[in-house]
């Protein structure tokens, strides 16, 4: 460290800023890369292990199976993992506070079964559930709305009331309405979880463990032992995870995604540069934009090739719908966490709840709200995985759904200790786990092996998290 | 003597069975630096936290500009214009310097924060405190040294248009130059008409900047004296024994816990 600034801003506010010693606003690409390496060595690994792991997995599975790196399998892999990946995106919010939502999986199953029942029963939930269960359901939703009002989480209250209205009015079967219903039911359940954790003060681990089992029972009640709700016949519901954009649509998505990314990154970069604020080197900003554009272009091109196993009989081409769904949620989640006050307060509460409280942040409201976010995401995930399966059975959201979702977030780099994490981590970690599941499946490994490997990968990721945290504690200060 | 800005009357505070503050009367005047001194565990930080809305009080009244006010939360205190630098700092490690300084009061709309304006204001405030060792205002607080964190906490408090600033041992971890800056800042704040409370164990610092010296002894405010008419040894006696000549507690037997 030198005493005089290497490259301080000389334009705006030169008086104050030159006074500010070695504070620099911009660095060269070399310095930035050295900084990054230093941060990684200091224990701030981010998604690096996950990306390396993903690379290794792709390499290994490609060598072991001819079918792994085919276009059809890649598209399939994404659609298979999408539902749980979306659940993981919501879980990131909960993990950021150092809390856990063990009920996210079965909660999503409840949403899936209500959605599917509504479709199968032509909108008649009363008939589908039986009157007692139906009234309990309605009372539960009303209670959730009331709790949300008490906590002043307005969005949660509105969504819960929409669920009540839709159920009570018996709106006719319609795929779009059913998806809205699923999300509203999810939000209502999230309000209940959030209230128990944040206002009553029961540890989230216990609340969500209890609810995990409760929701499993509720799903069984809704669907019945051995029952199954087929939703394959609904074109819209089925297409969510099985349909593809047209070739033109795929390219439009590519341009919008890559162009939007470039506009945001470069726009912000040059604004900050102009105002003399801390910026990354222009070279690195440009590199990021070009890399994203290249990846978007290449994958769009690959996914618009006909990937049907029998190309002469059927054509399968276009980017799967789940890709824009995941990208959209990724953008929304990232925006909320990085740009809004709410997101900033989530990080603050996760980093130091007492400091957040002293800064006037309503800590318990933030704590409750993340469970609503997580539950809504779980409901969206439920829509996607139910669509992929084409039906909802009592196992929906059970089995390893939760393991996969928590695993995805943690493997991607979100800390279990709170305060560190991004929505993108869920996507990257989700891809790792989807690759494991899909690759082992192609190698005809039984479920036993898949579960053991998935569990061990999660354990490994949690270990890396704990170790890097320890490392960070040693290297700072 | 100027108008009392902040007045505490008969404040009592217990943590369970431990009675930490006994009928404390404490006054902060505009344009003056009031030093609050006392031994470890005397209750100085607790008193500050009661004013800041972190701890509720059992009895007693807080008056602001003569009006009785209720301070139930840190936000109430901030709304009155009371800023606090806590002894235990209260910064979020995972957030950067700018984010910490504006925590809870972010500029811009709720849906889109104004990062540029916050970053510039943060940098200007830090520059005025002569922080020369922070590499970037976008450094996470976790990566700062103890003294740097303390400066960030102080900068956070002086960023706002406040009326009263309470600093709980602000110079404890600071180097010579930074201590100088903070003491100058304390004087400057008072000259600008703010009421300043400085908690410190360093008598030299206290006598340098304080107009009045209030002494807490085992949770009782035993003396509130003008700094000019008080000697070093009197203050030390008040701190350690609760009395000095005819100052402080009348009879030692009165001191019961
Ligand atoms: N949260 C708490 N719970 C229980 N007791 C507390 C708590 N905070 C402080 N105390 C007790 O209150 C008394 C006063 O503590 P306080 O922190 O106010 O002292 P202080 O004057 O600031 O001391 P120092 O100079 O060491 O900072 C101590 O006996 C302490 O043990
Ligand atoms: Mg103290």
XYZ file of C-alpha atoms and ligand atoms in Angstrom:
766
model
C 0.000 0.000 0.000
C 1.363 3.359 -0.940
C 0.601 6.646 0.664
C -0.425 8.432 -2.475
C -3.330 7.242 -4.542
C -2.417 5.436 -7.707
C -5.510 6.333 -9.631
C -7.857 8.406 -7.576
C -10.567 10.298 -9.256
C -9.534 13.826 -10.062
C -12.734 15.091 -11.603
C -15.716 15.478 -9.336
C -15.334 16.479 -5.691
C -11.594 16.536 -5.955
C -11.259 18.355 -2.640
C -12.844 15.723 -0.503
C -11.713 12.774 -2.488
C -8.034 13.601 -2.754
C -8.174 14.023 1.004
C -9.322 10.477 1.272
C -5.873 8.979 1.179
C -5.483 5.728 -0.603
C -9.118 5.225 -1.425
C -9.190 4.493 -5.113
C -12.257 4.385 -7.263
C -10.889 2.414 -10.171
C -8.271 -0.220 -10.655
C -6.584 -1.838 -13.614
C -7.743 -5.237 -14.770
C -4.592 -6.788 -13.337
C -5.193 -5.304 -9.915
C -8.805 -6.397 -9.983
C -7.820 -9.966 -10.794
C -5.172 -9.978 -8.060
C -7.788 -8.646 -5.660
C -10.145 -11.419 -6.653
C -7.488 -14.072 -6.125
C -6.710 -12.588 -2.727
C -10.378 -12.694 -1.791
C -10.712 -16.310 -2.853
C -7.650 -17.213 -0.798
C -9.144 -15.308 2.099
C -12.111 -17.664 2.052
C -14.589 -15.780 -0.119
C -15.118 -18.591 -2.552
C -18.530 -17.656 -3.932
C -19.570 -19.971 -6.730
C -16.052 -20.953 -7.688
C -16.128 -24.485 -6.221
C -19.530 -25.105 -7.789
C -18.413 -23.958 -11.223
C -15.278 -26.091 -11.017
C -17.373 -29.016 -9.811
C -19.812 -28.558 -12.653
C -16.944 -28.592 -15.143
C -15.542 -31.792 -13.675
C -18.967 -33.469 -13.622
C -19.661 -32.610 -17.233
C -16.254 -33.943 -18.206
C -16.636 -37.190 -16.286
C -20.191 -37.929 -17.408
C -19.361 -37.101 -21.004
C -16.544 -39.628 -20.907
C -18.667 -42.304 -19.222
C -21.859 -41.904 -21.231
C -22.365 -41.051 -24.884
C -25.795 -39.690 -24.097
C -24.809 -37.105 -21.501
C -23.660 -34.167 -23.539
C -26.307 -34.518 -26.228
C -28.627 -31.631 -26.985
C -31.683 -33.592 -25.992
C -30.242 -34.644 -22.660
C -28.962 -31.174 -21.842
C -32.389 -29.647 -22.435
C -33.922 -32.453 -20.426
C -31.465 -31.986 -17.579
C -32.397 -28.334 -17.254
C -36.120 -29.090 -17.230
C -35.597 -31.869 -14.664
C -33.714 -29.653 -12.275
C -35.737 -26.483 -12.843
C -38.457 -27.037 -10.240
C -36.069 -27.706 -7.386
C -33.764 -24.965 -8.608
C -36.609 -22.471 -8.240
C -37.343 -23.715 -4.719
C -33.659 -23.195 -3.975
C -33.856 -19.602 -5.221
C -36.453 -18.851 -2.561
C -34.450 -20.696 0.071
C -31.529 -18.350 -0.544
C -33.570 -15.582 1.106
C -34.111 -17.733 4.177
C -30.489 -18.878 4.306
C -29.322 -15.265 4.071
C -30.784 -14.741 7.541
C -29.053 -17.858 8.813
C -32.459 -19.538 9.094
C -33.630 -22.710 7.398
C -36.904 -23.780 5.786
C -37.096 -27.559 5.969
C -40.744 -27.455 4.941
C -40.086 -25.898 1.526
C -40.310 -29.272 -0.213
C -43.579 -30.581 1.196
C -45.012 -27.067 1.205
C -44.478 -27.025 -2.549
C -46.256 -30.374 -2.669
C -49.305 -28.838 -0.953
C -49.383 -26.084 -3.581
C -49.011 -28.647 -6.335
C -51.833 -30.783 -5.021
C -54.231 -27.840 -4.608
C -53.386 -26.700 -8.120
C -53.854 -30.162 -9.586
C -57.041 -30.814 -7.607
C -58.492 -27.582 -8.895
C -57.730 -28.671 -12.439
C -58.906 -32.257 -12.070
C -62.100 -31.264 -10.240
C -62.998 -28.560 -12.703
C -62.526 -25.832 -10.109
C -64.525 -27.492 -7.370
C -62.181 -27.612 -4.388
C -65.107 -28.172 -2.022
C -65.962 -31.384 -3.814
C -62.332 -32.399 -4.079
C -61.506 -31.939 -0.426
C -64.800 -32.774 1.221
C -66.588 -30.125 3.218
C -64.743 -30.437 6.544
C -61.308 -30.306 4.999
C -62.410 -27.493 2.704
C -63.583 -25.322 5.586
C -60.417 -26.013 7.542
C -58.476 -25.036 4.430
C -60.400 -21.773 4.083
C -60.001 -20.966 7.771
C -56.293 -21.661 7.475
C -55.966 -19.240 4.566
C -57.958 -16.551 6.396
C -55.808 -17.065 9.470
C -52.707 -16.688 7.330
C -54.044 -13.434 5.919
C -54.741 -12.181 9.434
C -51.244 -13.088 10.594
C -49.801 -11.296 7.568
C -51.813 -8.203 8.482
C -50.546 -8.365 12.059
C -47.003 -8.562 10.742
C -47.786 -5.841 8.204
C -46.628 -7.995 5.313
C -49.188 -6.640 2.907
C -48.272 -8.753 -0.100
C -48.664 -11.898 1.987
C -52.083 -10.772 3.180
C -53.296 -9.946 -0.322
C -52.094 -13.242 -1.782
C -53.669 -15.218 1.071
C -56.992 -13.461 0.535
C -56.828 -14.132 -3.202
C -56.439 -17.826 -2.346
C -59.502 -17.620 -0.094
C -61.520 -15.897 -2.805
C -60.544 -18.331 -5.517
C -61.381 -21.317 -3.356
C -64.620 -19.896 -1.984
C -65.938 -18.587 -5.291
C -65.044 -21.822 -7.028
C -63.466 -20.172 -10.056
C -63.619 -22.484 -13.066
C -60.671 -24.660 -14.027
C -58.142 -22.608 -15.922
C -54.433 -23.333 -16.073
C -53.406 -19.735 -15.454
C -55.747 -19.329 -12.501
C -54.492 -22.599 -11.101
C -50.921 -21.379 -11.190
C -51.951 -18.176 -9.424
C -53.809 -20.264 -6.860
C -50.700 -22.360 -6.216
C -48.583 -19.269 -5.552
C -51.267 -17.734 -3.320
C -51.567 -20.896 -1.252
C -47.789 -20.912 -0.975
C -47.739 -17.309 0.213
C -50.380 -18.066 2.839
C -48.396 -21.003 4.186
C -45.281 -18.826 4.239
C -47.104 -16.267 6.388
C -47.856 -18.953 8.946
C -44.256 -20.194 8.995
C -42.939 -16.644 9.207
C -45.248 -15.779 12.084
C -44.197 -18.819 14.073
C -40.513 -18.089 13.580
C -40.391 -14.302 13.794
C -43.210 -13.378 16.159
C -43.650 -16.448 18.343
C -39.927 -17.078 18.347
C -39.800 -20.831 17.787
C -36.507 -21.691 16.046
C -37.044 -22.040 12.306
C -35.449 -25.463 12.386
C -38.183 -26.764 14.679
C -41.094 -24.911 13.082
C -40.256 -26.055 9.597
C -39.399 -29.590 10.678
C -42.847 -29.853 12.247
C -44.476 -28.302 9.201
C -42.488 -30.596 6.914
C -44.352 -33.552 8.373
C -47.636 -31.651 8.629
C -47.659 -30.707 4.957
C -46.806 -34.255 3.999
C -49.979 -35.308 5.789
C -51.964 -32.555 4.117
C -50.830 -33.677 0.667
C -51.886 -37.224 1.469
C -55.236 -35.921 2.706
C -55.776 -33.943 -0.495
C -54.746 -36.643 -2.944
C -55.558 -39.810 -1.024
C -53.426 -42.905 -0.558
C -52.328 -44.212 -3.934
C -54.164 -41.417 -5.716
C -52.810 -39.267 -8.489
C -53.966 -36.082 -10.214
C -53.059 -36.072 -13.894
C -52.460 -32.627 -15.381
C -50.985 -33.824 -18.643
C -54.168 -32.961 -20.509
C -53.902 -29.299 -19.744
C -51.870 -27.933 -22.624
C -50.690 -24.924 -20.631
C -49.820 -26.773 -17.421
C -48.021 -29.468 -19.349
C -46.063 -27.039 -21.497
C -44.523 -25.126 -18.597
C -41.718 -27.637 -18.243
C -42.105 -29.620 -21.443
C -42.704 -26.957 -24.078
C -40.201 -24.919 -26.011
C -40.085 -21.425 -27.401
C -40.276 -21.154 -31.179
C -36.978 -20.629 -32.960
C -37.783 -16.957 -33.426
C -38.857 -16.687 -29.797
C -35.604 -18.319 -28.713
C -33.552 -15.759 -30.557
C -35.649 -12.922 -29.230
C -35.022 -14.246 -25.710
C -31.308 -14.452 -26.480
C -31.176 -10.846 -27.668
C -33.279 -9.562 -24.776
C -31.250 -11.463 -22.174
C -27.776 -10.686 -23.515
C -28.728 -7.156 -24.521
C -30.410 -6.474 -21.210
C -27.389 -7.730 -19.325
C -25.064 -5.598 -21.439
C -27.270 -2.528 -21.012
C -27.433 -2.890 -17.226
C -23.765 -3.721 -16.686
C -22.305 -1.189 -19.102
C -24.883 1.475 -18.324
C -24.104 1.279 -14.661
C -20.382 0.992 -15.286
C -20.113 4.179 -17.316
C -22.466 6.109 -15.046
C -20.320 5.245 -12.060
C -17.152 6.040 -13.972
C -18.548 9.435 -14.936
C -19.567 10.234 -11.367
C -16.206 9.168 -9.990
C -17.504 6.244 -7.966
C -15.936 2.893 -7.223
C -15.983 0.823 -10.403
C -14.616 -2.370 -11.778
C -12.110 -2.012 -14.621
C -13.751 -1.332 -17.988
C -11.893 -4.278 -19.456
C -13.522 -6.656 -16.990
C -16.986 -5.166 -17.512
C -16.591 -5.604 -21.258
C -15.298 -9.119 -20.804
C -18.317 -10.071 -18.697
C -20.731 -8.650 -21.244
C -19.035 -10.419 -24.124
C -18.852 -13.692 -22.243
C -22.565 -13.579 -21.428
C -23.413 -12.677 -25.009
C -21.294 -15.526 -26.315
C -22.816 -18.060 -23.930
C -26.333 -16.836 -24.719
C -25.713 -16.973 -28.460
C -24.086 -20.393 -28.429
C -26.681 -22.018 -26.218
C -29.544 -20.488 -28.157
C -28.026 -21.755 -31.355
C -27.573 -25.237 -29.874
C -31.094 -25.353 -28.487
C -32.671 -24.261 -31.745
C -31.156 -27.249 -33.576
C -33.628 -30.109 -33.909
C -32.735 -32.359 -30.966
C -35.352 -35.049 -31.472
C -34.036 -38.620 -31.170
C -36.017 -39.347 -34.356
C -35.442 -36.171 -36.332
C -37.416 -37.432 -39.302
C -40.599 -38.096 -37.373
C -40.780 -35.282 -34.818
C -39.068 -31.966 -34.457
C -37.988 -30.802 -31.004
C -36.301 -27.475 -31.079
C -36.274 -24.149 -29.313
C -35.258 -22.992 -25.865
C -37.358 -24.725 -23.178
C -39.855 -22.444 -21.426
C -38.185 -23.158 -18.103
C -35.146 -21.162 -19.226
C -36.959 -17.815 -19.462
C -38.832 -18.698 -16.255
C -35.587 -19.279 -14.368
C -33.907 -16.259 -15.934
C -36.877 -14.079 -15.036
C -36.879 -15.232 -11.413
C -33.107 -14.829 -11.289
C -33.366 -11.241 -12.483
C -36.183 -10.411 -10.063
C -34.441 -12.040 -7.111
C -31.117 -10.382 -7.873
C -32.781 -7.011 -8.312
C -34.632 -7.321 -5.021
C -31.531 -8.324 -3.083
C -29.155 -5.810 -4.641
C -31.189 -2.766 -5.466
C -34.078 -2.468 -3.058
C -34.051 -1.443 0.573
C -35.736 -4.679 1.469
C -32.846 -6.662 -0.004
C -30.261 -4.525 1.740
C -32.054 -5.079 5.033
C -32.078 -8.830 4.480
C -28.299 -8.821 4.181
C -28.015 -6.550 7.216
C -30.171 -8.769 9.410
C -28.250 -11.814 8.202
C -24.909 -10.145 8.887
C -25.673 -8.617 12.280
C -29.253 -8.628 13.499
C -28.472 -6.350 16.448
C -26.854 -3.756 14.195
C -29.888 -3.931 11.930
C -32.201 -3.400 14.884
C -30.200 -0.404 16.048
C -30.408 0.996 12.545
C -34.176 1.028 12.918
C -34.877 -2.022 10.757
C -37.909 -4.082 11.715
C -35.946 -7.285 12.146
C -38.866 -9.573 12.902
C -40.785 -8.387 9.848
C -37.789 -9.096 7.629
C -37.399 -12.481 9.289
C -41.037 -13.377 8.679
C -41.075 -12.071 5.129
C -38.296 -14.322 3.860
C -40.435 -17.326 4.648
C -43.177 -15.859 2.476
C -40.688 -15.342 -0.345
C -39.383 -18.863 0.064
C -42.905 -20.299 0.072
C -43.912 -18.393 -3.072
C -40.801 -19.625 -4.838
C -41.564 -23.143 -3.647
C -45.043 -22.854 -5.191
C -43.578 -21.746 -8.518
C -41.123 -24.626 -8.302
C -44.081 -26.928 -7.656
C -45.796 -25.758 -10.835
C -42.665 -26.531 -12.825
C -41.909 -29.969 -11.413
C -45.555 -31.032 -11.556
C -45.631 -29.995 -15.177
C -42.488 -32.001 -15.855
C -43.985 -35.079 -14.238
C -47.376 -34.497 -15.846
C -49.121 -35.447 -12.614
C -49.172 -34.844 -8.869
C -49.087 -37.739 -6.439
C -48.704 -37.937 -2.637
C -44.925 -37.984 -3.078
C -44.957 -34.496 -4.623
C -42.324 -32.329 -2.996
C -41.221 -35.209 -0.822
C -38.271 -37.545 -1.279
C -35.174 -35.534 -1.948
C -36.812 -32.286 -3.109
C -35.740 -30.392 -0.015
C -32.283 -31.951 0.084
C -31.816 -30.921 -3.522
C -33.062 -27.379 -2.965
C -30.992 -26.661 0.151
C -28.087 -28.415 -1.507
C -28.371 -26.293 -4.635
C -28.224 -23.041 -2.681
C -25.330 -24.147 -0.489
C -23.334 -25.796 -3.263
C -23.714 -22.624 -5.304
C -22.021 -20.674 -2.523
C -24.752 -19.399 -0.199
C -23.625 -19.619 3.403
C -25.622 -21.570 5.958
C -24.446 -19.061 8.562
C -26.325 -16.186 6.999
C -25.276 -12.917 5.430
C -23.651 -14.300 2.300
C -25.476 -15.550 -0.760
C -27.043 -14.721 -4.095
C -29.993 -16.014 -6.054
C -27.582 -17.010 -8.809
C -26.006 -19.490 -6.406
C -29.206 -21.519 -6.467
C -29.042 -21.740 -10.256
C -25.399 -22.783 -10.369
C -25.776 -25.258 -7.505
C -28.992 -26.537 -9.071
C -27.146 -27.277 -12.299
C -24.507 -29.236 -10.373
C -27.117 -31.398 -8.666
C -29.167 -31.803 -11.840
C -26.016 -33.004 -13.586
C -25.343 -35.501 -10.800
C -28.911 -36.826 -10.868
C -29.140 -36.971 -14.620
C -25.640 -38.359 -15.189
C -26.008 -41.137 -12.635
C -29.403 -41.935 -14.130
C -27.857 -42.311 -17.572
C -25.260 -44.623 -16.076
C -28.213 -46.685 -14.797
C -27.282 -46.186 -11.181
C -30.088 -47.013 -8.756
C -31.803 -44.357 -6.638
C -29.718 -45.506 -3.693
C -26.514 -44.349 -5.331
C -28.072 -41.099 -6.551
C -29.262 -40.265 -3.038
C -25.959 -41.153 -1.425
C -23.989 -39.070 -3.905
C -26.374 -36.093 -3.698
C -26.232 -36.178 0.092
C -22.458 -36.369 0.113
C -22.167 -33.483 -2.344
C -24.313 -31.369 -0.015
C -22.165 -32.377 2.933
C -19.069 -31.434 0.970
C -20.531 -28.038 0.088
C -21.502 -27.368 3.699
C -17.978 -28.322 4.760
C -16.474 -25.929 2.239
C -18.824 -23.238 3.576
C -17.800 -23.848 7.181
C -14.096 -24.002 6.369
C -14.111 -20.887 4.208
C -15.954 -19.058 6.945
C -13.303 -20.074 9.423
C -10.645 -18.986 6.985
C -12.349 -15.623 6.518
C -12.475 -15.166 10.284
C -8.745 -15.832 10.519
C -7.636 -13.625 7.649
C -9.650 -10.528 8.406
C -8.515 -8.176 11.134
C -25.417 28.019 30.428
C -27.558 27.022 27.482
C -30.952 25.360 27.357
C -31.111 21.665 28.222
C -31.608 19.769 24.977
C -32.009 16.305 26.369
C -32.931 15.637 29.966
C -33.172 12.332 31.750
C -35.037 12.441 35.032
C -35.083 9.605 37.555
C -34.164 6.841 35.134
C -34.196 3.310 36.540
C -33.131 0.233 34.690
C -32.643 -3.376 35.773
C -31.540 -6.496 34.007
C -33.557 -9.093 35.883
C -32.488 -8.859 39.513
C -29.547 -6.568 38.745
C -30.445 -2.934 39.268
C -28.084 -1.154 36.887
C -29.316 2.456 36.899
C -30.668 4.121 40.060
C -32.723 7.298 39.650
C -30.298 8.778 37.166
C -30.713 12.459 36.309
C -28.646 13.483 33.331
C -28.696 16.593 31.186
C -27.275 17.308 27.761
C -27.086 20.947 26.701
C -26.892 22.260 23.188
C -23.456 23.500 22.252
C -21.784 21.660 25.096
C -19.749 18.517 25.417
C -20.853 16.507 28.421
C -18.429 13.804 29.433
C -19.935 10.762 31.085
C -17.351 8.966 33.176
C -17.406 6.021 35.521
C -15.693 2.748 36.193
C -16.233 -0.405 34.176
C -19.751 -1.602 34.761
C -20.941 1.718 36.197
C -23.791 1.733 33.686
C -22.614 4.260 31.104
C -23.360 2.115 28.065
C -26.666 1.074 29.556
C -27.659 4.708 30.001
C -26.764 5.435 26.387
C -28.773 2.476 25.187
C -31.789 3.631 27.169
C -31.613 6.969 25.391
C -31.131 5.228 22.059
C -34.303 3.203 22.455
C -32.509 -0.129 22.672
C -33.437 -0.837 26.272
C -36.769 0.140 27.789
C -36.545 1.947 31.120
C -38.552 0.915 34.173
C -39.275 4.406 35.375
C -38.194 7.950 34.752
C -38.765 10.491 32.088
C -36.886 11.560 29.010
C -37.415 15.151 27.904
C -36.332 16.535 24.595
C -36.309 20.338 24.391
C -38.416 20.360 27.538
C -41.093 18.097 26.086
C -41.528 14.615 27.553
C -40.885 12.060 24.822
C -41.145 8.309 24.602
C -38.323 6.474 22.913
C -39.347 2.908 22.295
C -37.127 2.044 19.366
C -33.899 3.175 17.740
C -36.050 4.764 15.087
C -37.768 7.009 17.635
C -34.361 8.193 18.779
C -33.184 8.807 15.228
C -36.361 10.729 14.452
C -35.652 13.055 17.363
C -32.154 13.609 16.017
C -30.292 11.454 18.512
C -27.333 9.581 17.059
C -25.273 7.024 18.906
C -21.849 5.517 18.397
C -22.036 2.264 20.304
C -19.158 0.819 22.223
C -19.794 -2.497 20.515
C -19.963 -0.660 17.179
C -22.975 -2.417 15.639
C -21.828 -2.772 12.064
C -22.869 -5.558 9.728
C -19.683 -7.372 8.708
C -21.003 -8.544 5.381
C -21.965 -5.070 4.196
C -19.519 -2.516 2.865
C -18.690 0.846 4.386
C -21.298 2.792 2.430
C -24.014 0.246 3.056
C -23.311 0.312 6.782
C -23.276 4.079 7.029
C -26.692 4.365 5.408
C -28.214 1.266 6.928
C -31.878 1.781 7.682
C -31.846 5.208 6.029
C -30.905 4.387 2.469
C -31.247 7.182 -0.032
C -33.401 6.874 -3.097
C -36.697 5.127 -3.400
C -37.577 1.966 -1.573
C -37.479 0.101 -4.870
C -34.281 1.590 -6.216
C -31.660 2.919 -3.864
C -29.534 5.846 -4.933
C -26.107 4.268 -4.622
C -24.130 7.101 -6.183
C -25.400 9.726 -3.810
C -24.793 7.476 -0.815
C -21.305 6.581 -1.944
C -20.330 10.208 -2.444
C -21.730 11.336 0.891
C -20.033 8.464 2.679
C -16.723 9.286 1.109
C -16.954 12.956 1.972
C -17.787 12.236 5.579
C -14.944 9.753 5.870
C -12.590 12.220 4.257
C -13.491 14.803 6.884
C -12.505 12.268 9.534
C -9.215 11.731 7.720
C -9.510 8.031 7.224
C -6.466 7.408 5.154
C -6.178 3.707 5.392
C -9.427 2.411 3.990
C -8.724 1.068 0.562
C -12.188 1.652 -0.807
C -15.549 2.688 0.590
C -16.838 -0.464 -1.038
C -14.709 -2.677 1.212
C -16.785 -4.992 3.383
C -16.529 -3.967 7.008
C -15.270 -7.469 7.859
C -12.006 -6.546 6.149
C -11.380 -3.410 8.217
C -9.193 -3.035 11.293
C -10.711 -2.253 14.674
C -9.836 1.423 14.424
C -11.157 1.683 10.896
C -14.432 0.176 12.031
C -14.628 2.650 14.837
C -14.153 5.503 12.389
C -16.875 4.103 10.176
C -19.203 3.929 13.175
C -18.435 7.555 14.040
C -18.844 8.667 10.445
C -22.178 6.883 10.410
C -23.363 8.953 13.352
C -22.215 12.340 12.079
C -23.628 11.801 8.606
C -27.057 12.877 9.746
C -28.424 16.228 10.694
C -28.595 15.327 14.325
C -29.217 17.355 17.479
C -27.584 15.086 20.004
C -24.648 12.755 19.447
C -23.688 10.178 22.059
C -20.273 8.608 21.625
C -19.535 5.566 23.761
C -15.750 5.282 24.026
C -15.213 6.409 20.442
C -11.452 6.649 20.684
C -10.806 3.352 22.455
C -9.305 1.665 19.400
C -7.968 4.670 17.550
C -4.447 5.698 16.695
C -2.972 9.055 17.631
C -4.017 10.906 14.488
C -7.527 9.475 14.437
C -8.024 10.248 18.123
C -7.035 13.829 17.406
C -9.579 13.926 14.581
C -12.342 12.556 16.738
C -11.643 14.965 19.588
C -11.633 17.864 17.139
C -14.840 16.551 15.680
C -16.430 16.366 19.118
C -15.563 20.031 19.711
C -16.742 20.972 16.230
C -20.097 19.272 16.734
C -20.625 21.192 19.960
C -19.621 24.460 18.326
C -22.248 23.781 15.676
C -24.842 23.740 18.428
C -25.251 20.031 18.945
C -25.427 18.403 22.309
C -22.532 15.958 22.570
C -22.035 13.204 25.106
C -18.593 11.671 25.278
C -17.960 8.529 27.258
C -14.289 7.933 27.853
C -11.882 6.447 30.343
C -9.137 8.790 29.198
C -9.105 11.742 31.608
C -6.799 13.802 29.419
C -9.289 13.579 26.561
C -12.185 14.308 28.880
C -10.597 17.433 30.321
C -9.560 18.600 26.893
C -12.966 18.609 25.256
C -15.631 18.461 27.956
C -17.616 21.402 29.277
C -19.250 19.349 31.981
C -18.311 16.074 33.593
C -20.997 13.734 34.892
C -19.880 10.799 36.978
C -21.709 7.512 37.272
C -20.854 5.397 40.281
C -22.468 1.968 40.565
C -25.446 3.101 38.542
C -25.954 6.393 40.383
C -25.166 9.758 38.937
C -23.093 11.167 41.775
C -21.888 14.443 40.316
C -22.459 16.786 37.402
C -19.725 19.404 37.472
C -18.339 22.065 35.155
C -15.043 20.789 33.803
C -13.256 24.075 34.423
C -13.966 24.016 38.150
C -13.063 20.404 38.655
C -9.709 18.814 39.125
C -8.380 15.619 37.765
C -8.099 14.010 41.177
C -11.628 14.973 42.152
C -12.977 13.161 39.131
C -10.848 10.116 39.818
C -12.132 10.018 43.389
C -15.716 10.389 42.232
C -15.241 7.542 39.796
C -13.622 5.178 42.236
C -15.354 6.052 45.521
C -18.455 7.934 44.472
C -17.471 10.939 46.584
C -14.797 13.546 46.821
C -14.862 15.958 49.743
C -18.376 17.281 49.889
C -19.020 16.303 46.259
C -20.830 13.134 45.301
C -22.589 10.742 47.628
C -23.211 12.112 51.109
C -22.509 9.019 53.171
C -20.938 5.810 51.998
C -23.684 3.733 53.692
C -26.107 5.062 51.107
C -24.430 2.988 48.462
C -26.351 -0.235 48.492
C -26.960 -2.410 45.531
N -27.680 -7.034 28.480
C -27.346 -7.095 29.792
N -27.868 -8.053 30.580
C -27.549 -8.119 31.885
N -26.714 -7.272 32.492
C -26.164 -6.285 31.771
C -26.441 -6.158 30.369
N -25.752 -5.094 29.899
C -25.069 -4.603 30.955
N -25.319 -5.302 32.077
C -24.768 -5.023 33.401
O -25.015 -3.665 33.677
C -23.923 -3.085 34.326
C -23.505 -1.820 33.597
O -22.979 -2.173 32.328
P -22.533 -1.097 31.262
O -22.210 -1.815 30.010
O -23.557 -0.038 31.187
O -21.216 -0.529 31.921
P -20.251 0.623 31.395
O -20.322 1.713 32.375
O -20.551 0.945 30.008
O -18.841 -0.087 31.527
P -17.556 -0.036 30.531
O -16.761 1.127 30.955
O -16.857 -1.314 30.845
O -18.047 0.029 29.152
C -22.847 -4.147 34.411
O -22.854 -4.668 35.710
C -23.276 -5.195 33.437
O -22.918 -6.454 33.899
Mg -19.620 0.724 28.248
